[in-house]
mmCIF file of C-alpha atoms in Angstrom:
data_model
loop_
_atom_site.group_PDB
_atom_site.id
_atom_site.type_symbol
_atom_site.label_atom_id
_atom_site.label_comp_id
_atom_site.label_asym_id
_atom_site.label_seq_id
_atom_site.Cartn_x
_atom_site.Cartn_y
_atom_site.Cartn_z
ATOM 1 C CA MET R 180 -20.482 -13.854 12.917
ATOM 2 C CA ILE R 181 -20.031 -11.569 15.905
ATOM 3 C CA ASP R 182 -16.507 -10.788 17.049
ATOM 4 C CA TYR R 183 -15.883 -12.370 20.476
ATOM 5 C CA ARG R 184 -13.891 -9.299 21.492
ATOM 6 C CA GLU R 185 -17.059 -7.254 21.033
ATOM 7 C CA VAL R 186 -18.911 -9.568 23.424
ATOM 8 C CA ASN R 187 -16.017 -9.419 25.904
ATOM 9 C CA GLY R 188 -15.977 -5.637 25.607
ATOM 10 C CA ARG R 189 -19.651 -5.494 26.554
ATOM 11 C CA ILE R 190 -19.059 -7.730 29.571
ATOM 12 C CA ASP R 191 -16.027 -5.684 30.644
ATOM 13 C CA LYS R 192 -17.891 -2.384 30.237
ATOM 14 C CA PHE R 193 -20.782 -3.669 32.340
ATOM 15 C CA GLN R 194 -18.398 -4.788 35.108
ATOM 16 C CA ILE R 195 -16.564 -1.434 35.104
ATOM 17 C CA LEU R 196 -19.833 0.529 35.168
ATOM 18 C CA LYS R 197 -21.194 -1.685 37.939
ATOM 19 C CA ARG R 198 -18.124 -1.125 40.107
ATOM 20 C CA SER R 199 -17.987 2.613 39.402
ATOM 21 C CA THR R 200 -21.659 3.089 40.179
ATOM 22 C CA LEU R 201 -21.527 1.062 43.387
ATOM 23 C CA PHE R 202 -18.424 2.926 44.543
ATOM 24 C CA SER R 203 -20.172 6.253 43.966
ATOM 25 C CA LEU R 204 -23.294 5.017 45.788
ATOM 26 C CA PHE R 205 -21.101 4.066 48.753
ATOM 27 C CA GLU R 206 -19.413 7.476 48.965
ATOM 28 C CA ASP R 207 -21.803 8.632 51.689
ATOM 29 C CA ASN R 208 -21.020 5.615 53.859
ATOM 30 C CA LYS R 209 -17.961 5.295 56.019
ATOM 31 C CA LEU R 210 -17.988 1.583 55.224
ATOM 32 C CA HIS R 211 -15.935 0.774 52.148
ATOM 33 C CA ILE R 212 -17.691 -1.374 49.567
ATOM 34 C CA ARG R 213 -15.011 -4.086 49.935
ATOM 35 C CA GLN R 214 -15.655 -4.292 53.672
ATOM 36 C CA LEU R 215 -19.300 -5.313 53.299
ATOM 37 C CA PRO R 216 -18.583 -9.024 52.605
ATOM 38 C CA VAL R 217 -16.208 -9.039 55.579
ATOM 39 C CA LEU R 218 -18.907 -7.845 57.968
ATOM 40 C CA GLU R 219 -21.534 -10.108 56.415
ATOM 41 C CA TYR R 220 -19.286 -13.129 56.943
ATOM 42 C CA ILE R 221 -18.664 -12.165 60.580
ATOM 43 C CA ILE R 222 -22.404 -11.708 61.173
ATOM 44 C CA LYS R 223 -23.044 -15.221 59.832
ATOM 45 C CA ASN R 224 -20.043 -16.660 61.718
ATOM 46 C CA ASP R 225 -20.161 -14.763 64.996
ATOM 47 C CA GLY R 226 -16.885 -15.062 66.893
ATOM 48 C CA CYS R 227 -14.810 -16.247 63.919
ATOM 49 C CA SER R 228 -11.083 -15.580 63.844
ATOM 50 C CA GLN R 229 -9.204 -13.334 61.433
ATOM 51 C CA ASN R 230 -7.529 -16.409 59.938
ATOM 52 C CA GLU R 231 -10.897 -18.079 59.265
ATOM 53 C CA LEU R 232 -12.107 -14.891 57.615
ATOM 54 C CA ALA R 233 -8.963 -14.578 55.485
ATOM 55 C CA GLU R 234 -9.252 -18.195 54.372
ATOM 56 C CA PHE R 235 -12.920 -17.814 53.457
ATOM 57 C CA LEU R 236 -12.334 -14.611 51.454
ATOM 58 C CA CYS R 237 -9.123 -15.973 49.872
ATOM 59 C CA VAL R 238 -7.041 -12.990 50.936
ATOM 60 C CA SER R 239 -3.947 -12.678 53.051
ATOM 61 C CA PRO R 240 -4.232 -12.596 56.856
ATOM 62 C CA ALA R 241 -2.332 -9.282 56.753
ATOM 63 C CA SER R 242 -5.011 -7.781 54.510
ATOM 64 C CA ILE R 243 -7.743 -8.924 56.906
ATOM 65 C CA ALA R 244 -5.785 -7.574 59.891
ATOM 66 C CA VAL R 245 -5.636 -4.109 58.323
ATOM 67 C CA SER R 246 -9.268 -4.206 57.242
ATOM 68 C CA THR R 247 -10.608 -5.401 60.616
ATOM 69 C CA LYS R 248 -8.468 -2.840 62.457
ATOM 70 C CA ARG R 249 -10.028 -0.051 60.397
ATOM 71 C CA MET R 250 -13.539 -1.409 60.953
ATOM 72 C CA GLN R 251 -12.876 -1.749 64.674
ATOM 73 C CA LYS R 252 -11.685 1.863 64.778
ATOM 74 C CA ALA R 253 -14.884 2.923 62.940
ATOM 75 C CA GLY R 254 -16.983 1.061 65.529
ATOM 76 C CA TYR R 255 -18.283 -1.666 63.184
ATOM 77 C CA LEU R 256 -16.724 -4.640 64.954
ATOM 78 C CA GLU R 257 -15.109 -5.771 68.156
ATOM 79 C CA LYS R 258 -12.150 -8.067 68.723
ATOM 80 C CA LYS R 259 -12.194 -10.188 71.850
ATOM 81 C CA GLU R 260 -9.523 -12.540 73.152
ATOM 82 C CA ASP R 261 -10.346 -16.209 72.810
ATOM 83 C CA GLU R 262 -10.757 -17.869 76.211
ATOM 84 C CA ASN R 263 -8.688 -20.884 75.129
ATOM 85 C CA ASN R 264 -5.986 -19.020 73.217
ATOM 86 C CA LEU R 265 -5.089 -15.495 74.342
ATOM 87 C CA ARG R 266 -3.186 -14.808 71.105
ATOM 88 C CA LYS R 267 -6.312 -15.450 69.055
ATOM 89 C CA LYS R 268 -8.842 -12.653 68.542
ATOM 90 C CA ASN R 269 -12.480 -13.476 67.836
ATOM 91 C CA LEU R 270 -14.511 -11.040 65.746
ATOM 92 C CA TYR R 271 -17.992 -9.709 66.509
ATOM 93 C CA VAL R 272 -20.049 -7.127 64.598
ATOM 94 C CA THR R 273 -21.407 -4.268 66.719
ATOM 95 C CA GLU R 274 -24.942 -2.877 66.507
ATOM 96 C CA LEU R 275 -23.588 0.035 64.448
ATOM 97 C CA GLY R 276 -21.945 -2.487 62.136
ATOM 98 C CA LYS R 277 -25.187 -4.446 61.726
ATOM 99 C CA GLU R 278 -27.153 -1.264 60.973
ATOM 100 C CA THR R 279 -24.547 -0.191 58.415
ATOM 101 C CA VAL R 280 -24.556 -3.614 56.744
ATOM 102 C CA ALA R 281 -28.361 -3.479 56.426
ATOM 103 C CA LYS R 282 -28.167 0.030 54.923
ATOM 104 C CA CYS R 283 -25.439 -1.004 52.469
ATOM 105 C CA ARG R 284 -27.278 -4.192 51.498
ATOM 106 C CA LYS R 285 -30.273 -1.970 50.574
ATOM 107 C CA ILE R 286 -27.974 0.016 48.276
ATOM 108 C CA PHE R 287 -26.988 -3.198 46.478
ATOM 109 C CA ASP R 288 -30.602 -4.364 46.248
ATOM 110 C CA SER R 289 -31.737 -0.999 44.826
ATOM 111 C CA PHE R 290 -28.902 -1.082 42.317
ATOM 112 C CA ASP R 291 -29.895 -4.588 41.203
ATOM 113 C CA GLU R 292 -33.507 -3.462 40.767
ATOM 114 C CA LYS R 293 -32.318 -0.608 38.539
ATOM 115 C CA VAL R 294 -29.994 -2.829 36.490
ATOM 116 C CA TYR R 295 -32.634 -5.477 35.818
ATOM 117 C CA SER R 296 -35.613 -3.152 35.349
ATOM 118 C CA GLY R 297 -37.386 -3.535 32.017
ATOM 119 C CA ILE R 298 -35.834 -6.951 31.386
ATOM 120 C CA SER R 299 -38.322 -9.799 31.179
ATOM 121 C CA ASP R 300 -37.935 -13.035 33.112
ATOM 122 C CA ASP R 301 -37.574 -14.856 29.773
ATOM 123 C CA ASP R 302 -34.693 -12.564 28.750
ATOM 124 C CA LEU R 303 -33.019 -13.011 32.135
ATOM 125 C CA ASN R 304 -33.381 -16.796 31.880
ATOM 126 C CA THR R 305 -31.852 -16.727 28.387
ATOM 127 C CA PHE R 306 -29.016 -14.520 29.646
ATOM 128 C CA CYS R 307 -28.381 -16.875 32.594
ATOM 129 C CA ASN R 308 -28.350 -19.876 30.253
ATOM 130 C CA VAL R 309 -25.769 -18.185 28.010
ATOM 131 C CA ILE R 310 -23.554 -17.229 30.970
ATOM 132 C CA ASP R 311 -23.900 -20.759 32.353
ATOM 133 C CA ARG R 312 -22.855 -22.265 29.011
ATOM 134 C CA MET R 313 -19.834 -19.936 28.780
ATOM 135 C CA THR R 314 -18.813 -20.807 32.347
ATOM 136 C CA ILE R 315 -19.215 -24.536 31.727
ATOM 137 C CA ASN R 316 -17.067 -24.171 28.595
ATOM 138 C CA ILE R 317 -14.297 -22.811 30.818
ATOM 139 C CA THR R 318 -14.675 -25.126 33.822
ATOM 140 C CA GLY R 319 -15.679 -28.354 32.107
ATOM 141 C CA GLU R 320 -18.212 -28.940 34.877
ATOM 142 C CA SER R 321 -21.627 -30.393 34.134
ATOM 143 C CA GLN R 322 -23.414 -27.360 35.585
ATOM 144 C CA ASN R 323 -22.619 -23.822 36.695
ATOM 145 C CA ASN R 324 -22.405 -23.768 40.495
ATOM 146 C CA ILE R 325 -22.938 -20.184 41.699
ATOM 147 C CA ASP R 326 -22.914 -20.881 45.418
ATOM 148 C CA PRO R 327 -21.056 -17.935 47.067
ATOM 149 C CA GLU R 328 -18.569 -20.258 48.762
ATOM 150 C CA GLU R 329 -17.808 -21.903 45.404
ATOM 151 C CA LEU R 330 -17.250 -18.494 43.838
ATOM 152 C CA LEU R 331 -14.726 -17.601 46.515
ATOM 153 C CA ARG R 332 -12.932 -20.916 46.012
ATOM 154 C CA LEU R 333 -12.337 -19.966 42.371
ATOM 155 C CA LYS R 334 -10.044 -17.073 43.312
ATOM 156 C CA PRO R 335 -6.979 -19.125 44.367
ATOM 157 C CA ARG R 336 -7.082 -21.182 41.174
ATOM 158 C CA HIS R 337 -6.673 -18.058 39.078
ATOM 159 C CA HIS R 338 -3.166 -17.784 37.717
ATOM 160 C CA HIS R 339 -3.112 -14.102 38.685
ATOM 161 C CA CYS R 340 -4.059 -14.875 42.295
ATOM 162 C CA GLU R 341 -1.264 -12.782 43.795
ATOM 163 C CA LYS R 342 -2.223 -9.831 41.633
ATOM 164 C CA PHE R 343 -5.869 -10.411 42.554
ATOM 165 C CA ASN R 344 -4.962 -10.275 46.260
ATOM 166 C CA ASP R 345 -2.971 -7.113 45.557
ATOM 167 C CA CYS R 346 -6.119 -5.579 44.070
ATOM 168 C CA ILE R 347 -8.077 -6.420 47.213
ATOM 169 C CA ASP R 348 -5.244 -5.177 49.436
ATOM 170 C CA PHE R 349 -5.227 -1.900 47.483
ATOM 171 C CA TYR R 350 -8.536 -0.935 49.051
ATOM 172 C CA ASP R 351 -7.324 -1.493 52.590
ATOM 173 C CA LYS R 352 -4.289 0.768 52.390
ATOM 174 C CA GLU R 353 -4.397 3.756 54.709
ATOM 175 C CA ASP R 354 -3.691 6.197 51.889
ATOM 176 C CA ASN R 355 -6.852 5.137 50.030
ATOM 177 C CA ASP R 356 -9.494 7.827 50.145
ATOM 178 C CA ASN R 357 -12.963 8.059 48.672
ATOM 179 C CA ASP R 358 -12.129 11.237 46.737
ATOM 180 C CA LYS R 359 -10.544 9.256 43.938
ATOM 181 C CA ASP R 360 -12.595 8.713 40.813
ATOM 182 C CA PRO R 361 -13.738 5.083 41.172
ATOM 183 C CA GLY R 362 -14.020 4.615 37.417
ATOM 184 C CA LYS R 363 -10.411 5.641 36.847
ATOM 185 C CA THR R 364 -9.322 3.478 39.770
ATOM 186 C CA ASP R 365 -11.087 0.439 38.312
ATOM 187 C CA VAL R 366 -9.569 1.013 34.867
ATOM 188 C CA LYS R 367 -6.101 1.316 36.428
ATOM 189 C CA ARG R 368 -6.693 -1.853 38.495
ATOM 190 C CA ILE R 369 -7.771 -3.748 35.387
ATOM 191 C CA GLU R 370 -4.676 -2.561 33.479
ATOM 192 C CA ASN R 371 -2.434 -3.630 36.363
ATOM 193 C CA PHE R 372 -4.274 -6.919 36.762
ATOM 194 C CA LEU R 373 -3.802 -7.876 33.118
#
């Protein structure tokens, strides 16, 4: 019988390699990999507030404030005062932001093509069925719902939620630079998270 730790090790290694590779692919972009979902949400919800964005991404409003300020400074988004509430700022992605999102999305799509190349549809279906069964074993649900909004709702239920938010906040700190080895950073984050 296979040792479950061996299976977990394979899953962990894949996740670490995925993050490291994507971070290195993003090095040429001024947009940080963690900012992509922020801009994508704003594109889909034009004029949303920072609080709406923070709630959707399950992060603190302070984290979103720092992140949106940096993206505004980089020219990726604009903040405009709400006509009905002058204290509220509505968010809009600029043309530069939209172009950058499209470019970064292509990086993700190319990476996915590389990861899944040489794997048959039958093997992928089997893999998905196994992952679904493992997820259902944890959740007790009748099926594995992978809707992006459902995935984000899982974050607050995690008993390490505060540490998880700290991990997200880590990437928005001003002292974070892209010269750090992303693999080492991910390993350190995982150690701190556990």
